[in-house]
CSV table of C-alpha atoms in Angstrom, one decimal:
chain,number,residue,atom,x,y,z
A,1,MET,CA,83.1,51.5,87.4
A,2,LYS,CA,86.4,51.3,85.6
A,3,THR,CA,85.9,54.8,84.2
A,4,VAL,CA,85.0,56.1,87.7
A,5,ARG,CA,88.2,54.6,89.2
A,6,TYR,CA,90.2,56.8,86.7
A,7,VAL,CA,88.6,60.0,87.3
A,8,PHE,CA,90.3,60.9,90.3
A,9,PRO,CA,93.8,60.2,89.2
A,10,VAL,CA,93.2,62.0,86.1
A,11,LEU,CA,91.7,65.0,87.7
A,12,ALA,CA,94.7,64.9,90.2
A,13,LEU,CA,97.2,65.2,87.4
A,14,LEU,CA,95.0,67.8,85.5
A,15,ILE,CA,95.3,70.0,88.7
A,16,LEU,CA,99.0,69.4,89.2
A,17,GLY,CA,99.5,70.2,85.4
A,18,ILE,CA,97.6,73.4,85.7
A,19,TRP,CA,99.5,74.3,89.3
A,20,ILE,CA,102.8,73.7,87.6
A,21,GLY,CA,101.8,75.7,84.4
A,22,THR,CA,100.5,78.6,86.4
A,23,SER,CA,103.4,78.7,88.9
A,24,LEU,CA,105.8,78.4,86.0
A,25,LYS,CA,104.2,81.3,84.3
A,26,ASN,CA,104.1,83.4,87.6
A,27,ASN,CA,108.0,82.8,87.6
A,28,ASP,CA,108.3,84.3,84.4
A,29,ILE,CA,105.9,87.5,85.1
A,30,PRO,CA,105.6,88.1,88.6
A,31,ALA,CA,101.9,88.8,89.6
A,32,PRO,CA,101.4,92.1,90.8
A,33,ILE,CA,100.8,92.1,94.6
A,34,ASP,CA,97.8,94.0,95.8
A,35,GLU,CA,99.7,96.1,98.3
A,36,TYR,CA,96.4,98.0,99.4
A,37,PRO,CA,93.5,95.7,98.9
A,38,SER,CA,91.1,98.4,100.1
A,39,ALA,CA,92.6,101.6,98.4
A,40,THR,CA,93.4,102.9,95.1
A,41,VAL,CA,96.5,104.9,95.4
A,42,LEU,CA,97.3,107.6,92.7
A,43,ASN,CA,100.7,107.5,91.1
A,44,VAL,CA,100.5,111.5,91.1
A,45,PRO,CA,98.8,113.0,93.9
A,46,VAL,CA,96.4,115.6,93.1
A,47,PRO,CA,96.3,119.0,94.9
A,48,LEU,CA,93.0,120.0,96.4
A,49,PRO,CA,91.9,123.7,95.1
A,50,SER,CA,91.9,126.4,97.6
A,51,PHE,CA,88.4,126.6,98.9
A,52,SER,CA,86.2,128.2,101.9
A,53,LEU,CA,83.4,126.2,103.5
A,54,THR,CA,81.9,126.7,106.9
A,55,ASP,CA,82.6,124.1,109.7
A,56,HIS,CA,80.0,122.7,112.3
A,57,ASN,CA,81.1,125.3,114.6
A,58,GLY,CA,80.6,128.1,112.3
A,59,ILE,CA,84.3,128.6,111.6
A,60,GLU,CA,85.8,129.0,108.1
A,61,PHE,CA,87.3,125.7,106.9
A,62,THR,CA,89.8,125.8,104.2
A,63,GLN,CA,92.3,124.1,102.5
A,64,TRP,CA,94.6,125.2,105.2
A,65,GLY,CA,92.8,122.8,107.5
A,66,LEU,CA,94.3,120.0,105.7
A,67,SER,CA,97.9,120.8,106.1
A,68,ARG,CA,100.1,118.6,108.3
A,69,LYS,CA,97.3,116.4,108.8
A,70,TRP,CA,96.1,113.1,106.9
A,71,THR,CA,92.4,113.4,106.1
A,72,PHE,CA,89.7,111.0,105.4
A,73,MET,CA,87.3,113.2,103.6
A,74,PHE,CA,83.8,112.1,102.8
A,75,PHE,CA,81.0,113.9,100.8
A,76,GLY,CA,77.4,113.2,102.0
A,77,TYR,CA,74.2,114.8,103.5
A,78,THR,CA,72.3,114.3,106.8
A,79,PHE,CA,68.9,113.8,104.8
A,80,CYS,CA,70.3,110.3,103.8
A,81,PRO,CA,69.3,107.4,105.8
A,82,ASP,CA,71.5,104.3,104.6
A,83,VAL,CA,75.0,105.1,103.1
A,84,CYS,CA,76.0,108.3,105.2
A,85,PRO,CA,75.4,107.0,108.5
A,86,MET,CA,77.0,103.7,107.7
A,87,ALA,CA,79.9,105.6,106.3
A,88,LEU,CA,80.3,107.6,109.5
A,89,VAL,CA,80.0,104.5,111.4
A,90,ASP,CA,82.9,102.9,109.4
A,91,LEU,CA,84.9,106.1,109.6
A,92,ASN,CA,84.4,105.9,113.5
A,93,TYR,CA,85.7,102.4,113.1
A,94,ILE,CA,88.8,103.3,111.6
A,95,TYR,CA,89.5,106.4,114.1
A,96,GLY,CA,88.9,104.3,117.0
A,97,ASN,CA,91.0,101.5,115.4
A,98,LEU,CA,94.0,104.0,115.2
A,99,ILE,CA,93.6,105.1,118.7
A,100,GLU,CA,93.4,101.6,120.0
A,101,LYS,CA,96.6,100.9,118.4
A,102,GLY,CA,98.1,104.1,119.7
A,103,ASP,CA,99.1,105.5,116.4
A,104,LEU,CA,96.5,108.3,115.5
A,105,VAL,CA,99.5,110.8,115.5
A,106,GLU,CA,102.7,110.1,113.9
A,107,GLU,CA,104.9,111.8,116.6
A,108,LYS,CA,108.0,111.7,114.3
A,109,PHE,CA,106.6,114.1,112.0
A,110,GLY,CA,103.8,115.8,114.2
A,111,VAL,CA,101.1,114.8,111.6
A,112,GLY,CA,97.7,114.0,112.9
A,113,THR,CA,94.6,112.2,111.3
A,114,GLN,CA,91.3,113.7,110.8
A,115,VAL,CA,87.7,113.0,109.4
A,116,VAL,CA,86.1,115.6,107.4
A,117,PHE,CA,82.6,115.2,106.5
A,118,ILE,CA,81.3,117.5,103.7
A,119,SER,CA,77.6,117.9,103.1
A,120,VAL,CA,76.8,118.6,99.5
A,121,ASP,CA,73.3,119.8,100.9
A,122,PRO,CA,73.9,123.2,102.1
A,123,GLY,CA,70.1,123.8,101.6
A,124,ARG,CA,69.1,121.6,104.2
A,125,ASP,CA,72.1,121.2,106.3
A,126,THR,CA,72.7,124.1,108.4
A,127,VAL,CA,75.6,124.8,110.7
A,128,ASN,CA,73.7,123.7,113.9
A,129,ASN,CA,72.3,120.4,112.2
A,130,LEU,CA,75.7,119.5,111.2
A,131,LYS,CA,77.0,120.2,114.7
A,132,GLU,CA,74.6,117.9,116.3
A,133,TYR,CA,74.7,115.3,113.5
A,134,ILE,CA,78.4,114.8,113.4
A,135,ALA,CA,78.8,114.8,117.1
A,136,HIS,CA,76.6,111.6,117.3
A,137,PHE,CA,79.3,109.7,115.5
A,138,ASN,CA,82.3,111.4,116.8
A,139,GLU,CA,83.0,114.6,118.5
A,140,ASN,CA,86.4,114.9,117.1
A,141,PHE,CA,85.0,114.7,113.4
A,142,ILE,CA,84.6,117.8,111.5
A,143,ALA,CA,81.5,118.7,109.3
A,144,ALA,CA,81.5,121.3,106.9
A,145,THR,CA,79.7,122.8,103.9
A,146,GLY,CA,79.3,126.0,102.0
A,147,LYS,CA,77.7,127.6,98.8
A,148,PRO,CA,76.9,125.0,96.0
A,149,ASP,CA,79.6,126.9,93.7
A,150,VAL,CA,82.1,126.5,96.6
A,151,ILE,CA,81.6,122.7,96.9
A,152,ASP,CA,81.6,122.3,93.2
A,153,SER,CA,85.0,124.0,92.8
A,154,LEU,CA,86.4,121.5,95.6
A,155,THR,CA,84.5,118.2,93.9
A,156,ARG,CA,85.0,118.8,90.6
A,157,PRO,CA,88.7,118.6,90.5
A,158,ILE,CA,89.1,115.7,92.6
A,159,GLY,CA,86.4,113.7,90.8
A,160,VAL,CA,83.7,113.6,93.4
A,161,ALA,CA,80.3,113.6,91.7
A,162,TYR,CA,76.9,114.5,93.2
A,163,ARG,CA,73.3,114.9,91.8
A,164,LEU,CA,70.1,116.3,93.2
A,165,VAL,CA,67.2,113.7,92.4
A,166,PRO,CA,63.7,114.5,92.9
A,167,GLY,CA,61.9,112.3,95.7
A,168,LYS,CA,58.3,111.5,96.6
A,169,ASP,CA,58.2,113.7,99.8
A,170,PRO,CA,56.4,116.7,98.9
A,171,GLU,CA,58.5,118.7,101.9
A,172,ASN,CA,62.0,117.3,101.4
A,173,ASN,CA,61.5,116.6,97.7
A,174,TYR,CA,64.7,115.6,96.6
A,175,TYR,CA,67.6,112.9,97.2
A,176,ILE,CA,71.4,113.4,96.8
A,177,ASP,CA,73.2,110.5,94.4
A,178,HIS,CA,76.6,111.1,95.5
A,179,SER,CA,80.1,109.3,95.4
A,180,ALA,CA,80.5,107.5,98.4
A,181,SER,CA,84.2,106.8,98.2
A,182,PHE,CA,86.6,108.0,101.3
A,183,LEU,CA,89.1,110.3,99.8
A,184,LEU,CA,92.6,110.5,101.6
A,185,ILE,CA,94.1,113.7,101.7
A,186,ASP,CA,97.9,113.8,102.3
A,187,PRO,CA,99.5,116.3,104.7
A,188,LEU,CA,100.3,118.6,101.7
A,189,GLY,CA,96.6,118.9,101.0
A,190,ARG,CA,96.7,116.4,97.8
A,191,LEU,CA,94.4,113.5,97.1
A,192,ARG,CA,96.8,110.5,97.7
A,193,ALA,CA,94.2,107.5,97.5
A,194,TYR,CA,90.5,106.8,97.8
A,195,PHE,CA,88.8,104.0,99.4
A,196,SER,CA,85.8,102.8,97.1
A,197,PRO,CA,82.5,101.0,98.6
A,198,PRO,CA,81.6,98.6,99.7
A,199,HIS,CA,84.0,99.8,102.6
A,200,LYS,CA,85.8,97.2,104.8
A,201,PRO,CA,86.8,99.4,107.7
A,202,ALA,CA,89.5,97.1,109.2
A,203,GLN,CA,91.1,96.7,105.9
A,204,ILE,CA,91.0,100.6,105.2
A,205,ALA,CA,92.6,101.1,108.9
A,206,GLU,CA,95.3,98.7,107.9
A,207,ASP,CA,96.0,99.9,104.5
A,208,PHE,CA,95.9,103.3,105.6
A,209,ARG,CA,98.7,102.6,108.1
A,210,LYS,CA,100.9,101.4,105.4
A,211,LEU,CA,100.1,104.4,103.0
A,212,ARG,CA,100.8,106.7,106.0
A,213,ASN,CA,104.0,105.0,107.3
A,214,LYS,CA,105.0,105.0,103.3
A,215,TYR,CA,104.2,108.6,102.4
A,216,THR,CA,104.2,110.6,105.6
A,217,GLU,CA,108.0,111.1,105.6
A,218,GLU,CA,108.0,112.0,101.8
A,219,CYS,CA,105.2,114.5,102.3
A,220,CYS,CA,106.4,116.1,105.4
A,221,ARG,CA,110.2,116.2,104.0
A,222,THR,CA,109.3,117.6,100.6
A,223,SER,CA,109.5,121.3,101.5
A,224,ILE,CA,112.6,120.4,103.7
A,225,ARG,CA,114.1,118.7,100.8
A,226,PHE,CA,113.1,121.5,98.6
A,227,ASN,CA,115.0,124.1,100.8
A,228,TYR,CA,118.1,121.8,100.6
A,229,ILE,CA,118.1,121.4,96.8
A,230,LYS,CA,117.7,125.3,96.7
A,231,LEU,CA,120.4,125.8,99.2
A,232,GLY,CA,122.6,123.3,97.4
A,233,ASP,CA,122.2,125.4,94.0
A,234,ASP,CA,123.0,128.3,95.7
A,235,GLU,CA,126.2,126.8,97.2
A,236,GLU,CA,127.2,125.6,93.7
A,237,GLU,CA,126.4,129.0,92.5
A,238,GLU,CA,128.3,130.9,95.2
A,239,GLU,CA,131.3,128.3,94.5
A,240,LYS,CA,131.2,129.0,90.8
A,241,ASN,CA,131.3,132.8,92.0
A,242,ASN,CA,133.9,132.3,94.0
A,243,GLU,CA,135.8,130.3,91.3
A,244,LYS,CA,135.5,133.4,89.0
B,1,MET,CA,57.5,57.6,110.2
B,2,LYS,CA,55.1,60.2,108.3
B,3,SER,CA,53.0,61.0,111.0
B,4,GLU,CA,56.0,61.4,113.3
B,5,TYR,CA,57.5,64.0,111.0
B,6,ARG,CA,54.3,65.6,110.7
B,7,HIS,CA,54.1,66.1,114.7
B,8,LEU,CA,57.7,67.3,114.2
B,9,THR,CA,57.0,69.6,111.9
B,10,LEU,CA,53.8,70.9,114.0
B,11,ALA,CA,55.9,71.3,116.8
B,12,VAL,CA,58.5,73.2,115.3
B,13,LEU,CA,56.0,75.5,113.6
B,14,SER,CA,54.1,76.3,116.8
B,15,VAL,CA,57.4,77.3,118.4
B,16,ILE,CA,58.2,79.4,115.5
B,17,LEU,CA,54.8,81.0,115.8
B,18,CYS,CA,55.1,81.9,119.1
B,19,LEU,CA,57.8,84.3,118.3
B,20,SER,CA,56.3,87.8,118.0
B,21,ASN,CA,57.5,88.6,114.4
B,22,VAL,CA,55.5,85.7,112.6
B,23,SER,CA,52.5,85.8,110.3
B,24,ALA,CA,50.5,82.8,110.9
B,25,GLU,CA,48.7,83.6,108.0
B,26,ASP,CA,51.2,84.1,105.4
B,27,LEU,CA,54.1,81.8,107.1
B,28,ILE,CA,56.3,85.3,106.9
B,29,LEU,CA,59.2,85.6,109.4
B,30,VAL,CA,61.2,88.7,110.2
B,31,HIS,CA,64.4,88.3,111.7
B,32,GLU,CA,66.9,90.7,112.9
B,33,ALA,CA,64.9,94.0,112.6
B,34,TRP,CA,66.9,96.8,113.8
B,35,MET,CA,67.8,100.6,113.1
B,36,LEU,CA,70.9,102.5,113.8
B,37,GLU,CA,70.6,104.7,116.7
B,38,ALA,CA,70.5,108.1,114.9
B,39,PRO,CA,71.6,111.6,115.7
B,40,THR,CA,68.8,113.3,117.6
B,41,ASN,CA,68.1,115.7,114.6
B,42,ALA,CA,68.0,113.1,112.3
B,43,ARG,CA,65.2,113.5,109.8
B,44,VAL,CA,65.2,110.2,108.2
B,45,ILE,CA,66.4,106.8,109.6
B,46,ALA,CA,67.0,103.5,107.9
B,47,GLY,CA,65.2,100.4,108.9
B,48,TYR,CA,66.8,96.7,108.5
B,49,MET,CA,65.5,93.2,108.7
B,50,THR,CA,65.4,90.0,106.8
B,51,ILE,CA,62.0,88.9,105.6
B,52,GLU,CA,61.5,85.2,105.0
B,53,ASN,CA,58.9,83.6,103.1
B,54,LYS,CA,58.2,80.1,104.3
B,55,SER,CA,55.0,79.8,102.0
B,56,SER,CA,54.7,78.3,98.7
B,57,ARG,CA,53.6,81.6,97.3
B,58,SER,CA,55.4,84.8,96.5
B,59,ARG,CA,54.5,87.5,98.7
B,60,ARG,CA,55.1,91.3,98.1
B,61,LEU,CA,55.6,93.9,100.6
B,62,ILE,CA,53.5,96.7,99.5
B,63,GLY,CA,53.7,99.5,102.4
B,64,VAL,CA,55.2,100.0,105.8
B,65,SER,CA,53.6,102.2,108.4
B,66,GLY,CA,54.5,103.0,112.0
B,67,GLN,CA,52.8,105.7,114.4
B,68,ASP,CA,56.5,107.1,115.3
B,69,PHE,CA,57.0,108.3,111.5
B,70,GLU,CA,55.3,110.6,109.4
B,71,ARG,CA,56.2,108.3,106.5
B,72,ILE,CA,57.9,105.2,105.4
B,73,GLU,CA,59.4,104.0,102.0
B,74,ILE,CA,60.7,101.0,100.9
B,75,HIS,CA,64.4,102.0,99.1
B,76,GLN,CA,67.2,100.5,97.6
B,77,THR,CA,70.6,101.8,97.6
B,78,GLU,CA,72.4,101.2,94.1
B,79,MET,CA,75.9,101.6,93.5
B,80,GLN,CA,77.0,102.8,89.9
B,81,GLY,CA,80.9,103.1,90.1
B,82,ASP,CA,81.2,104.8,93.4
B,83,ILE,CA,78.0,106.6,93.1
B,84,MET,CA,75.3,105.5,95.6
B,85,ARG,CA,71.8,106.2,94.5
B,86,MET,CA,68.7,106.0,96.4
B,87,VAL,CA,66.0,104.2,94.6
B,88,PRO,CA,62.4,104.4,96.2
B,89,MET,CA,60.5,101.2,95.3
B,90,GLU,CA,56.8,100.3,95.0
B,91,GLU,CA,56.9,97.2,96.8
B,92,LEU,CA,59.5,94.4,97.4
B,93,GLU,CA,59.0,90.9,96.2
B,94,ILE,CA,59.6,88.0,98.8
B,95,PRO,CA,59.7,84.7,96.6
B,96,ALA,CA,58.5,81.7,97.9
B,97,GLY,CA,60.6,79.8,100.2
B,98,SER,CA,63.3,82.5,100.4
B,99,ALA,CA,64.2,85.3,102.2
B,100,VAL,CA,65.1,88.7,101.4
B,101,SER,CA,67.8,90.9,103.4
B,102,LEU,CA,67.3,94.7,104.1
B,103,GLU,CA,70.7,95.6,105.1
B,104,PRO,CA,73.3,98.6,104.8
B,105,GLY,CA,74.0,99.3,101.4
B,106,SER,CA,71.1,97.3,99.8
B,107,TYR,CA,67.5,97.3,100.5
B,108,HIS,CA,66.0,99.3,103.6
B,109,LEU,CA,63.1,101.1,105.0
B,110,MET,CA,63.2,104.9,104.9
B,111,LEU,CA,61.6,105.9,108.1
B,112,ILE,CA,61.0,109.8,107.5
B,113,SER,CA,60.5,112.4,109.9
B,114,PRO,CA,60.4,110.5,113.6
B,115,ARG,CA,58.2,112.1,116.0
B,116,SER,CA,61.1,111.6,118.4
B,117,VAL,CA,64.3,109.7,117.6
B,118,PRO,CA,64.6,106.5,119.5
B,119,LYS,CA,67.7,105.7,121.7
B,120,GLU,CA,69.8,102.3,121.8
B,121,GLY,CA,67.8,99.5,123.3
B,122,GLU,CA,64.3,101.1,122.6
B,123,ALA,CA,61.9,99.6,120.0
B,124,VAL,CA,59.7,101.2,117.5
B,125,ASN,CA,56.8,99.3,116.3
B,126,LEU,CA,56.0,98.9,112.6
B,127,GLU,CA,53.2,97.3,110.4
B,128,LEU,CA,54.3,95.7,107.2
B,129,GLN,CA,51.6,95.2,104.8
B,130,PHE,CA,51.6,92.5,102.3
B,131,ASP,CA,49.7,91.8,98.8
B,132,SER,CA,47.6,89.1,100.5
B,133,GLY,CA,45.8,91.6,102.4
B,134,TYR,CA,48.0,90.7,105.8
B,135,THR,CA,49.3,93.2,108.0
B,136,MET,CA,52.3,92.1,110.1
B,137,HIS,CA,53.1,93.9,113.5
B,138,ILE,CA,57.1,94.0,114.1
B,139,LYS,CA,59.3,95.8,116.5
B,140,LEU,CA,62.4,97.2,115.5
B,141,ILE,CA,65.3,97.2,118.0
B,142,VAL,CA,67.5,100.5,118.1
B,143,ARG,CA,71.1,99.6,118.0
B,144,ALA,CA,74.0,101.9,119.0
B,145,VAL,CA,77.2,103.1,117.1
B,146,HIS,CA,80.0,101.5,119.2
B,147,ARG,CA,83.5,102.6,118.0
B,148,GLY,CA,85.2,99.8,116.4
B,149,LYS,CA,82.5,97.2,117.0
B,150,THR,CA,79.3,97.8,115.6
B,151,MET,CA,79.8,96.9,111.9
B,152,LYS,CA,81.3,93.6,112.6
B,153,HIS,CA,78.2,92.1,113.5
B,154,PHE,CA,76.3,92.9,110.4
B,155,HIS,CA,79.1,92.1,107.7
């Protein structure tokens, strides 16, 4: 019994000690705060290569379709029962969440938000299939696909992987293993962040809002600032010329 | 005391057995059987449920069929890094006294080539075949995609 009586005070002291120890340690080296719990943000954004796909309306979809918009990009295929429909439900949640909060469009810079689903299965996903499929989840979403080599030229530089795997079904005899991350493309067409599975849509919406608020100004002023710097240099040169 | 408990157990069991998704023979229960309302042109749809094995013997789900689908396979979604892999499974073991959840991003039934894609609120009939030779009839309820709401219930 005596030992039992001492267990709690000793435990309490131990826990207190550990707590003091860790808080002292934390004072020396501040623990990194996970600013975006659902996202991996790239220090240096990766520009997407130029590409030419066809969207669900049969219209060409290129890198210019990404400019002046934040884009959630997801790669999948419609013959995918579990991951892809659930991902589109999540994206629909995120999109709906942005609409509900009234900030789907950043008025200050005229920068919108869009969702693009790219099928890596052009063999089975025709334009008509994609149109009906994507509209089921959200009529504002864009679905696109293209020739395998065009898809590869887009996926490879941004680290999106997919692979055809033979299946049991004799008619549709393959599945596709594929990256299930949501890529976030900035308004300058650069990969800025990605959201890895398993997806927590509410957290993604929150993190996206933070990311957008932080980077939209930077993105959309880059060109202006660039012009300004050039202008500044020219003025300096002009001044030098005048001095001469 | 003992006989009271026995009565209670019997009462509980009889209530449980009155529910549709129960197999009297194997003491297997199926809860929350559902599928996502799919696009009208979907060629595959995933089916989800929780299978509970209340018996003292391990059971294996060895096959699934349904008149509304050409074929049904048991699958597992496996995550390798951020790559999602679909792994077909020959059977799914439900250990004695435990439950296995078929849910998004994990085990699921792959319902192939629906004769017609069911709408929200409709139900489809499936037969689950277990290794004991028992065939269980269940209903899968179709749930819709609601903007901003649907996923919360399933997480």
